[in-house]
């Protein structure tokens, strides 16, 4: 590739050029009017800095721990489905990049490489994302396989009892015909009477009746810590703690589920205040710059997760592209910390940013 991207957004444009339109639209799109898709990014633009000066920033330390696991920077890889549509090596390439950047990858339930393939490809710390199948025994099997293969946590995604209405996929009649999910199933195996589209597959397999009272069942089948991904309110943050959750991910699924959900960064503080430091709070959605990562940390997140930019890096340059995206965000975060007077991530505080509410 002749053009060497200088920031994460430039990877998106290059990905658009190399991917078939159907797959690019699948990765980049959001639900319905895509209000939330835009807001996830715009809300970061409305937060400004209160930088401090004359602090020794000759050494900057980005490293931190997440659930006891050391990472080189508080920038993790979010679970996103079907990496083989972006690159033939799929999630194995993503996992190797995570390992070389010393960060954590959350493997999607819709992974196109098996749990075993990903586990044997490298020694990154991995978390396993989970949806609950109507066939609960199949979900239990996934948890057991994750545990057996050294995954360190389960990330239960709770914002998708049904799939959001992604109109680009409807328009394109999105299909992933040659790609098996990590159960080794083709969408057509499950929904042969409905066609092979992702939407029909999800609706045929996933259990919309799963509720708070069922978290006990999940806890009973695993010793792994469970994080809940998809919390946007203080009420649900409190409930999550009541059912014994080890961590919360503030997420609106990259704006692919309920349109007009708030930008995640705009509700982070509400959740952080409800949690009162009892469990770690992470966030994803719309993070495209090191400055965005800094803002999330200042508002109380312990780390961020990156979704689409990782896929764009993978599509453009495989494992190397994923590594570059992660490094770019890390380097930008390091510079932001230096220019804000924060030598370590623990030095980043609420007083380093100004939100719209502060200005009101
Ligand atoms: C996702 N996301 C997602 N989440 C999840 O829990 N399981 C999944 O299988 C997927 N799949 C998926 C596919 C694609 C193409 C995208 C873009 C997103 C949501 C993902 O984990 C994360 O919440 C968002 O991607 C974060 O927003 P950004 O970084 O993409 O803006």
PDB file of C-alpha atoms in Angstrom, residues 77 83 87-100 105 113 118 121-122 314 317-320 322-323:
ATOM      1  CA  UNK A  77      -9.522  -4.553  21.570  1.00  0.00           C
ATOM      2  CA  UNK A  83     -12.702 -10.718  11.016  1.00  0.00           C
ATOM      3  CA  UNK A  87      -8.609 -10.454   6.187  1.00  0.00           C
ATOM      4  CA  UNK A  88      -8.035 -14.171   5.494  1.00  0.00           C
ATOM      5  CA  UNK A  89      -6.182 -14.667   8.797  1.00  0.00           C
ATOM      6  CA  UNK A  90      -9.150 -13.233  10.702  1.00  0.00           C
ATOM      7  CA  UNK A  91      -9.092 -13.128  14.499  1.00  0.00           C
ATOM      8  CA  UNK A  92      -5.745 -14.963  14.665  1.00  0.00           C
ATOM      9  CA  UNK A  93      -4.056 -11.906  13.118  1.00  0.00           C
ATOM     10  CA  UNK A  94      -5.884  -9.602  15.523  1.00  0.00           C
ATOM     11  CA  UNK A  95      -4.874 -11.725  18.510  1.00  0.00           C
ATOM     12  CA  UNK A  96      -1.223 -11.751  17.436  1.00  0.00           C
ATOM     13  CA  UNK A  97      -1.259  -7.975  17.139  1.00  0.00           C
ATOM     14  CA  UNK A  98      -2.800  -7.730  20.612  1.00  0.00           C
ATOM     15  CA  UNK A  99      -0.033  -9.965  21.950  1.00  0.00           C
ATOM     16  CA  UNK A 100       2.715  -7.895  20.346  1.00  0.00           C
ATOM     17  CA  UNK A 105      -8.267  -8.784  23.027  1.00  0.00           C
ATOM     18  CA  UNK A 113     -11.648 -18.378  13.905  1.00  0.00           C
ATOM     19  CA  UNK A 118      -6.989 -18.074  18.534  1.00  0.00           C
ATOM     20  CA  UNK A 121      -1.823 -18.617  17.864  1.00  0.00           C
ATOM     21  CA  UNK A 122      -0.198 -16.475  20.567  1.00  0.00           C
ATOM     22  CA  UNK A 314      -6.868  -5.539   9.773  1.00  0.00           C
ATOM     23  CA  UNK A 317      -2.602  -4.374   6.493  1.00  0.00           C
ATOM     24  CA  UNK A 318      -3.540  -7.521   8.430  1.00  0.00           C
ATOM     25  CA  UNK A 319      -1.784  -8.123  11.754  1.00  0.00           C
ATOM     26  CA  UNK A 320       0.573  -5.187  11.107  1.00  0.00           C
ATOM     27  CA  UNK A 322      -4.012  -3.840  13.834  1.00  0.00           C
ATOM     28  CA  UNK A 323      -0.701  -3.203  15.557  1.00  0.00           C
TER      29      UNK A 323
END
